[in-house]
Amino acid sequence: MALVALGVCGGIGAYKAVEVARGLQQRGHDVAAVLTANAARFVGPLTFEAITRRPVAGDQFAPGVNAQIEHIALASDLQLLLVVPATANILGKFANGIADDFLSALYLATTAPVLVAPAMNTNMLAHPAVAANLDRLAERGVRFVEPGEGYLACGWVGRGRLAEPADVVAAADRMLGAGRSLAGRRVLVTAGPTVEDLDPVRYLGNRSSGRMGYAIAAEALARGAQVDLVAGPTALEPPAGAEVFRVRGAEEMRTAVMARVAGDGDAVDLVVMVAAVADYTPAGGARDAKLLRDRDELVLTLRRTPDILAALGRWRAGRDRPVLVGFAAEVGDPVARAREKLRRKQVDLVVANDVSRPGAGFGGNTNVATLVTDTEAEEIPLGTKRELARVLLDRVEPRLAPLASGSEGAT
Ligand code: PMT
């Protein structure tokens, strides 16, 4: 599953972009629609919102949009920018670096591959200005789904007709397939907090939103992996394509993880423990009745929770899989403590985040981290959680055990 930003421009073919969105979803991709102001005159944003189940981006200057600088956030998360239909106007903006709306700004801000499906009147397409823009974009690596010949909405017959939606979807899928380096792999990711119930209304919890774990799950899916996502309580929508197991407390998370890793099913190739697992839980479990507010001080006795990652480290001893990755939320210089955890829990890599640094750790879309192995520490500067997920998986992939024969190979 990959995230595709589907740019839609103001041409009669805009309605066909709806079919393209459906086609991409049917192939397991996640679609974020970006409509230009003129596209919204042809097809309502609500149509795309209902189909993609994501808010539609359009107005770069709408209140709220800049709280997270959305075109930058989307630019770093997507695997493909696809524009259907691409008008002469947007091609001119792309070719000349003009960024006066969300879609043109997104083109400049993303490093993802770009695929465009031009559609316009025959003479417009043949005009030297448009031809020069197309040439310039091709030189930069932009790919095209060539327009077809036929009856055009303007009444002419000739070249300029938007390619068929199925052809656009197939071209997009081919481009996305090029990076499926985890095809045939099974990856288990834990995400979010665990919460330890005190009584029927209260619990001990933490600030994990699940974003970091979900970003890793989404990146693994984009690379073609089969992903099991064991998630503590979080309000986030999980990435499409992951098999999601909802859990609540640390003990429940342990059971879910061990069943998947040590059970009878297919071997898990990689476990990434991103979840902020509670270290303590009320001794004796949650009380049946609500704790009363009947004393000045209340003393709770807590007992240590099972260390899931350490249990995985013990289980893996003498086996060639799974590769084990932990996360460490630390304050101050995190490397020494991360390395101590790496050795004690017998894992291959620990992602240390100093949660006291601005933009790092809990809640937001960004993180700052150091990838700590037994011998090395690689600093990853401030970036989106999805960017960190990419670097992490790039580093982990060479450590994976060879695929069992008969499994689908990486392409
Ligand atoms: O969810 P977000 O809002 O995006 O925030 C992301 C994050 C800050 C939660 C994430 O980046 C992170 O740092 N996760 C690990 C937090 C943590 O619990 O660190 P720790 O140092 O306490 O644990 C070390 C490792 O052991 C972790 O991989 C943890 O999953 C694991 N662990 C901890 C306790 C326990 N009982 N069992 C475990 O398996």
Coordinates of C-alpha atoms and ligand atoms in Angstrom, one line a residue:
M1 CA 0.0 0.0 0.0
A2 CA 1.4 3.4 -1.0
L3 CA 0.2 6.9 -0.4
V4 CA -0.7 8.5 -3.7
A5 CA -1.4 12.3 -3.9
L6 CA -4.0 12.6 -6.7
G7 CA -3.8 16.1 -8.2
V8 CA -7.0 17.0 -10.1
C9 CA -7.1 20.0 -12.4
G10 CA -9.9 22.0 -14.0
G11 CA -10.7 20.0 -17.1
I12 CA -13.7 18.0 -18.3
G13 CA -11.7 14.8 -17.5
A14 CA -11.8 15.7 -13.8
Y15 CA -14.7 13.4 -13.3
K16 CA -12.5 10.5 -14.5
A17 CA -10.1 11.2 -11.7
V18 CA -12.8 9.7 -9.4
E19 CA -12.5 6.4 -11.2
V20 CA -8.7 6.6 -10.9
A21 CA -9.0 7.1 -7.2
R22 CA -11.2 4.0 -6.9
G23 CA -8.8 2.0 -9.1
L24 CA -5.9 2.9 -6.9
Q25 CA -7.8 2.0 -3.8
Q26 CA -8.8 -1.3 -5.3
R27 CA -5.1 -2.0 -5.8
G28 CA -4.6 -1.3 -2.1
H29 CA -3.2 2.2 -2.3
D30 CA -4.1 5.1 0.0
V31 CA -5.2 8.2 -2.0
A32 CA -5.1 11.8 -0.9
A33 CA -6.9 14.1 -3.4
V34 CA -5.6 17.6 -4.1
L35 CA -8.0 19.7 -6.1
T36 CA -7.2 22.9 -7.8
A37 CA -9.8 25.7 -7.5
N38 CA -11.0 25.0 -11.1
A39 CA -11.2 21.2 -10.6
A40 CA -13.6 21.9 -7.8
R41 CA -15.9 23.5 -10.4
F42 CA -16.1 20.2 -12.3
V43 CA -16.2 17.7 -9.4
G44 CA -17.1 18.5 -5.8
P45 CA -14.4 17.9 -3.2
L46 CA -17.1 15.9 -1.2
T47 CA -17.0 13.2 -3.9
F48 CA -13.3 12.7 -3.4
E49 CA -13.6 13.0 0.4
A50 CA -16.2 10.3 0.5
I51 CA -14.2 7.9 -1.8
T52 CA -10.8 8.5 -0.3
R53 CA -11.9 8.8 3.3
R54 CA -9.4 11.6 3.7
P55 CA -9.8 15.4 3.8
V56 CA -9.3 16.9 0.3
A57 CA -6.5 19.4 0.0
G58 CA -7.1 22.4 -2.1
D59 CA -6.8 25.8 -0.6
Q60 CA -3.2 26.5 0.6
F61 CA -4.4 29.5 2.5
A62 CA -7.5 28.1 4.2
P63 CA -7.5 28.6 8.0
G64 CA -6.0 25.6 9.7
V65 CA -4.1 24.3 6.7
N66 CA -0.9 26.0 7.8
A67 CA -1.0 24.6 11.4
Q68 CA 0.9 21.6 10.0
I69 CA 2.1 23.2 6.7
E70 CA 0.0 20.5 4.9
H71 CA 1.7 20.6 1.5
I72 CA 5.0 20.0 3.1
A73 CA 3.6 17.2 5.4
L74 CA 1.9 15.5 2.4
A75 CA 5.0 16.0 0.2
S76 CA 7.2 14.1 2.5
D77 CA 4.7 11.2 3.1
L78 CA 3.6 10.4 -0.4
Q79 CA 5.1 7.8 -2.7
L80 CA 3.7 9.2 -5.9
L81 CA 2.2 12.5 -7.2
L82 CA -0.2 11.7 -9.9
V83 CA -2.1 14.4 -11.8
V84 CA -5.3 13.6 -13.6
P85 CA -6.1 15.5 -15.8
A86 CA -3.0 17.7 -16.1
T87 CA -4.0 20.9 -17.9
A88 CA -1.7 23.1 -19.9
N89 CA -1.9 25.5 -17.0
I90 CA -0.5 23.1 -14.3
L91 CA 2.1 21.7 -16.7
G92 CA 3.3 25.3 -17.2
K93 CA 3.5 25.9 -13.5
F94 CA 5.3 22.6 -12.9
A95 CA 7.8 23.3 -15.7
N96 CA 8.5 26.8 -14.5
G97 CA 8.5 26.4 -10.7
I98 CA 5.4 28.5 -10.1
A99 CA 3.8 27.6 -6.8
D100 CA 0.7 29.7 -6.4
D101 CA -1.7 26.9 -5.2
F102 CA -1.6 23.7 -3.1
L103 CA -0.9 21.4 -6.1
S104 CA 1.9 23.4 -7.7
A105 CA 3.5 23.9 -4.2
L106 CA 3.2 20.2 -3.6
Y107 CA 5.0 19.4 -6.9
L108 CA 8.0 21.6 -5.8
A109 CA 8.0 20.3 -2.2
T110 CA 8.0 16.5 -2.9
T111 CA 10.8 14.3 -3.9
A112 CA 8.4 11.5 -4.8
P113 CA 8.1 10.4 -8.5
V114 CA 5.6 12.4 -10.5
L115 CA 3.2 10.9 -13.1
V116 CA 0.9 13.2 -15.1
A117 CA -1.9 12.4 -17.5
P118 CA -2.3 15.5 -19.8
A119 CA -5.6 16.3 -21.3
M120 CA -6.4 19.3 -23.5
N121 CA -7.5 20.6 -26.9
T122 CA -5.4 19.2 -29.8
N123 CA -4.0 22.6 -30.7
M124 CA -3.1 23.4 -27.1
L125 CA -1.2 20.2 -26.8
A126 CA 0.7 20.9 -30.0
H127 CA 1.5 24.5 -29.1
P128 CA 5.3 25.0 -28.8
A129 CA 4.9 26.5 -25.3
V130 CA 3.1 23.4 -24.0
A131 CA 5.5 21.0 -25.9
A132 CA 8.5 22.8 -24.4
N133 CA 7.0 22.5 -20.9
L134 CA 6.4 18.8 -21.5
D135 CA 10.0 18.3 -22.7
R136 CA 11.3 20.2 -19.7
L137 CA 9.3 18.0 -17.3
A138 CA 10.4 14.8 -19.1
E139 CA 14.0 15.9 -18.7
R140 CA 13.4 16.2 -15.0
G141 CA 12.1 12.7 -14.8
V142 CA 8.4 13.4 -14.8
R143 CA 6.5 10.5 -16.4
F144 CA 3.5 10.7 -18.6
V145 CA 0.4 8.7 -19.4
E146 CA 0.0 9.8 -23.0
P147 CA -3.2 11.4 -24.1
G148 CA -5.2 9.5 -26.6
E149 CA -6.9 10.5 -29.8
G150 CA -10.6 10.8 -30.3
Y151 CA -13.6 13.0 -29.7
L152 CA -12.7 15.9 -27.4
A153 CA -15.2 17.8 -25.2
C154 CA -14.6 20.9 -27.1
G155 CA -16.0 19.2 -30.2
W156 CA -12.7 18.6 -32.0
V157 CA -11.5 15.2 -32.9
G158 CA -7.8 14.7 -32.4
R159 CA -5.1 14.1 -29.9
G160 CA -5.5 15.4 -26.3
R161 CA -8.1 13.1 -24.8
L162 CA -7.4 12.0 -21.2
A163 CA -6.0 8.4 -21.1
E164 CA -8.5 5.8 -19.8
P165 CA -8.6 5.6 -16.0
A166 CA -7.6 1.9 -16.1
D167 CA -4.4 2.8 -18.0
V168 CA -3.6 5.6 -15.6
V169 CA -4.0 3.3 -12.6
A170 CA -1.9 0.6 -14.3
A171 CA 0.9 3.1 -15.0
A172 CA 0.8 4.4 -11.4
D173 CA 0.9 0.9 -10.1
R174 CA 3.9 0.1 -12.2
M175 CA 5.8 3.1 -10.9
L176 CA 4.9 2.2 -7.3
G177 CA 5.9 -1.4 -7.8
A178 CA 9.5 -0.4 -8.6
G179 CA 10.2 0.2 -4.9
R180 CA 8.7 -3.0 -3.4
S181 CA 11.8 -4.0 -1.5
L182 CA 9.8 -5.8 1.3
A183 CA 7.7 -7.9 -1.0
G184 CA 7.3 -11.4 0.5
R185 CA 8.3 -10.2 4.0
R186 CA 6.2 -10.2 7.1
V187 CA 6.6 -7.2 9.4
L188 CA 5.1 -6.8 12.9
V189 CA 4.8 -3.2 14.3
T190 CA 3.6 -2.2 17.7
A191 CA 2.2 1.3 18.0
G192 CA 0.6 3.7 20.5
P193 CA 0.4 3.6 24.2
T194 CA -0.7 0.8 26.5
V195 CA -3.1 1.7 29.3
E196 CA -3.2 0.0 32.6
D197 CA -6.7 0.2 34.2
L198 CA -6.9 1.2 37.9
D199 CA -10.6 0.9 38.2
P200 CA -13.7 1.1 35.9
V201 CA -13.1 4.8 35.1
R202 CA -9.3 5.5 35.5
Y203 CA -6.1 4.2 34.0
L204 CA -2.4 4.9 33.9
G205 CA -1.4 5.9 30.4
N206 CA 1.2 7.9 28.4
R207 CA 1.3 10.4 25.6
S208 CA 2.0 8.1 22.6
S209 CA -0.4 8.9 19.7
G210 CA 0.5 5.9 17.6
R211 CA 1.9 8.2 14.8
M212 CA 5.4 6.9 14.7
G213 CA 4.3 3.2 14.7
Y214 CA 1.7 3.9 12.0
A215 CA 4.3 5.7 9.9
I216 CA 6.5 2.6 10.0
A217 CA 3.6 0.3 9.2
A218 CA 2.6 2.5 6.3
E219 CA 6.2 2.6 4.9
A220 CA 6.5 -1.2 5.2
L221 CA 3.2 -1.6 3.4
A222 CA 4.4 0.8 0.7
R223 CA 7.4 -1.5 0.2
G224 CA 5.2 -4.5 -0.3
A225 CA 5.4 -6.1 3.2
Q226 CA 2.6 -8.0 4.8
V227 CA 2.1 -5.9 8.0
D228 CA 0.7 -7.0 11.4
L229 CA 0.0 -3.9 13.4
V230 CA -0.5 -4.4 17.2
A231 CA -1.9 -1.1 18.4
G232 CA -2.7 0.2 21.8
P233 CA -5.6 2.7 22.3
T234 CA -5.3 5.5 19.7
A235 CA -7.7 7.6 17.8
L236 CA -5.7 7.4 14.5
E237 CA -7.0 5.6 11.4
P238 CA -4.6 2.7 10.8
P239 CA -2.9 2.5 7.4
A240 CA -5.0 0.6 4.8
G241 CA -3.7 -2.9 4.2
A242 CA -2.4 -3.6 7.6
E243 CA -3.9 -6.4 9.7
V244 CA -4.7 -4.6 12.9
F245 CA -4.9 -6.1 16.4
R246 CA -6.3 -3.8 19.0
V247 CA -5.0 -4.2 22.5
R248 CA -5.2 -2.3 25.7
G249 CA -2.7 -3.2 28.4
A250 CA 0.9 -4.4 28.3
E251 CA 0.0 -8.0 29.1
E252 CA -2.5 -8.0 26.2
M253 CA 0.1 -6.5 23.9
R254 CA 2.6 -9.2 25.0
T255 CA 0.1 -12.0 24.2
A256 CA -0.7 -10.5 20.8
V257 CA 2.9 -10.0 19.8
M258 CA 4.2 -13.4 21.0
A259 CA 1.3 -15.2 19.4
R260 CA 2.2 -13.7 16.0
V261 CA 6.0 -14.1 16.3
A262 CA 6.2 -17.5 18.1
G263 CA 3.0 -19.0 16.9
D264 CA 2.6 -21.5 14.0
G265 CA 2.0 -19.0 11.2
D266 CA 4.5 -17.7 8.6
A267 CA 7.8 -16.5 10.1
V268 CA 7.9 -12.9 11.0
D269 CA 11.0 -11.2 9.3
L270 CA 11.0 -8.0 11.3
V271 CA 9.5 -6.7 14.6
V272 CA 9.6 -3.0 15.3
M273 CA 8.5 -2.2 18.8
V274 CA 7.4 1.4 18.7
A275 CA 4.7 1.2 21.3
A276 CA 5.2 3.0 24.5
V277 CA 4.5 0.1 26.7
A278 CA 3.6 0.8 30.3
D279 CA 6.5 -0.2 32.7
Y280 CA 4.1 -0.7 35.7
T281 CA 0.6 -1.8 36.2
P282 CA -1.6 -1.8 39.4
A283 CA -0.7 -4.9 41.4
G284 CA -3.6 -7.3 41.5
G285 CA -5.1 -5.8 38.4
A286 CA -7.9 -3.2 38.1
R287 CA -10.3 -2.8 41.0
D288 CA -13.9 -3.8 40.3
A289 CA -15.3 -0.7 42.0
K290 CA -14.5 2.9 41.4
L291 CA -11.8 4.2 43.9
L292 CA -13.5 6.6 46.3
R293 CA -12.2 10.1 47.0
D294 CA -12.3 9.4 50.7
R295 CA -8.7 10.1 51.9
D296 CA -6.1 12.8 51.6
E297 CA -3.4 10.6 50.3
L298 CA -3.7 7.5 48.2
V299 CA -0.9 4.9 47.8
L300 CA -1.1 2.6 44.9
T301 CA 1.1 -0.5 44.6
L302 CA 2.3 -1.2 41.1
R303 CA 4.1 -4.2 39.7
R304 CA 6.4 -4.4 36.7
T305 CA 4.9 -5.3 33.4
P306 CA 6.4 -8.0 31.2
D307 CA 9.2 -6.7 29.0
I308 CA 7.9 -7.7 25.5
L309 CA 11.0 -6.8 23.6
A310 CA 13.3 -8.6 26.0
A311 CA 11.1 -11.7 25.7
L312 CA 11.4 -11.5 22.0
G313 CA 15.2 -11.2 22.3
R314 CA 15.3 -14.3 24.5
W315 CA 13.0 -16.2 22.1
R316 CA 15.0 -15.2 19.0
A317 CA 18.3 -16.5 20.5
G318 CA 19.7 -19.1 18.1
R319 CA 17.3 -18.2 15.3
D320 CA 18.0 -16.2 12.2
R321 CA 14.7 -14.1 12.4
P322 CA 13.1 -11.8 13.2
V323 CA 15.3 -8.8 13.1
L324 CA 14.4 -6.9 16.3
V325 CA 14.1 -3.1 16.5
G326 CA 13.3 -1.3 19.7
F327 CA 12.6 2.4 20.3
A328 CA 13.8 4.3 23.3
A329 CA 12.2 7.4 24.6
E330 CA 14.9 9.2 26.6
V331 CA 15.6 12.7 27.9
G332 CA 19.1 14.1 27.4
D333 CA 21.9 12.2 25.6
P334 CA 20.0 9.0 24.6
V335 CA 22.7 7.0 23.0
A336 CA 24.3 5.4 26.0
R337 CA 21.0 4.3 27.5
A338 CA 19.7 3.1 24.1
R339 CA 22.8 0.9 23.7
E340 CA 22.4 -0.5 27.2
K341 CA 18.8 -1.4 26.2
L342 CA 20.0 -2.9 23.0
R343 CA 22.4 -5.3 24.8
R344 CA 20.1 -6.1 27.7
K345 CA 17.1 -6.9 25.4
Q346 CA 19.3 -8.6 22.8
V347 CA 18.0 -6.6 19.9
D348 CA 19.6 -5.4 16.6
L349 CA 18.9 -1.7 16.6
V350 CA 17.3 0.8 18.9
V351 CA 15.9 4.1 17.6
A352 CA 16.6 6.5 20.4
N353 CA 14.5 9.7 20.5
D354 CA 15.3 12.4 22.9
V355 CA 11.7 13.4 23.7
S356 CA 12.8 16.6 25.3
R357 CA 13.9 18.1 22.0
P358 CA 11.5 20.3 20.0
G359 CA 9.8 18.3 17.3
A360 CA 10.8 14.9 18.7
G361 CA 8.9 12.1 20.3
F362 CA 5.3 12.0 21.4
G363 CA 2.3 13.3 19.5
G364 CA 3.4 15.4 16.5
N365 CA 4.2 14.5 12.9
T366 CA 8.0 14.9 13.3
N367 CA 10.8 13.2 15.2
V368 CA 14.5 13.5 15.7
A369 CA 16.4 10.3 16.4
T370 CA 19.6 8.4 16.6
L371 CA 19.8 4.8 15.2
V372 CA 21.9 2.9 17.6
T373 CA 23.5 -0.5 16.9
D374 CA 26.1 -2.3 18.8
T375 CA 28.9 -0.4 17.1
E376 CA 27.3 2.7 15.5
A377 CA 25.1 5.7 16.2
E378 CA 23.6 7.5 13.2
E379 CA 21.9 10.8 13.9
I380 CA 18.7 11.4 11.9
P381 CA 17.8 15.1 11.8
L382 CA 14.4 16.6 12.4
G383 CA 12.0 15.3 9.8
T384 CA 8.5 13.7 9.5
K385 CA 7.9 10.4 11.2
R386 CA 7.4 8.9 7.7
E387 CA 10.9 10.1 6.7
L388 CA 12.4 8.5 9.8
A389 CA 10.4 5.3 8.9
R390 CA 12.1 5.3 5.5
V391 CA 15.6 5.7 6.8
L392 CA 15.0 3.1 9.4
L393 CA 13.7 0.5 6.9
D394 CA 16.6 1.3 4.5
R395 CA 19.0 0.5 7.3
V396 CA 17.2 -2.6 8.5
E397 CA 16.6 -4.3 5.1
P398 CA 20.2 -5.5 4.6
R399 CA 19.9 -7.3 8.0
L400 CA 16.9 -9.4 6.9
A401 CA 17.5 -13.1 6.6
P402 CA 17.2 -14.5 3.1
L403 CA 13.7 -15.1 1.9
A404 CA 12.5 -18.7 2.3
S405 CA 12.4 -20.3 -1.1
G406 CA 9.0 -20.0 -2.8
S407 CA 8.4 -16.6 -1.3
E408 CA 7.8 -13.7 -3.6
G409 CA 11.1 -12.0 -4.2
A410 CA 11.8 -8.3 -4.1
T411 CA 11.4 -6.6 -7.4
Ligands
PMT1 O1 3.2 7.4 19.2 P1 3.9 8.7 19.0 O2 3.1 9.9 19.6 O3 4.2 9.0 17.5 O4 5.3 8.8 19.8 C1 6.3 8.0 19.4 C2 7.1 7.4 20.6 C3 7.7 8.6 21.4 C4 6.2 6.6 21.5 C5 8.2 6.5 20.0 O5 9.0 7.2 19.2 C6 9.0 5.8 21.1 O6 10.0 6.3 21.6 N1 8.6 4.6 21.5 C7 9.2 3.8 22.6 C8 8.8 4.4 23.9 C9 9.3 3.5 25.1 O7 8.5 2.9 25.7 O8 10.6 3.5 25.3 P2 11.2 2.6 26.5 O9 12.6 3.1 26.6 O10 10.4 2.7 27.7 O11 11.2 1.1 26.0 C10 12.3 0.6 25.2 C11 11.7 -0.5 24.2 O12 11.2 -1.6 25.0 C12 10.6 0.0 23.4 O13 10.8 -0.6 22.1 C13 9.3 -0.6 24.0 O14 8.3 -0.8 23.1 C14 9.9 -1.8 24.7 N2 9.2 -2.2 25.9 C15 9.1 -1.4 27.0 C16 8.5 -1.8 28.1 C17 7.9 -3.1 28.2 N3 7.3 -3.5 29.2 N4 8.0 -3.9 27.1 C18 8.6 -3.5 26.0 O15 8.6 -4.2 25.0

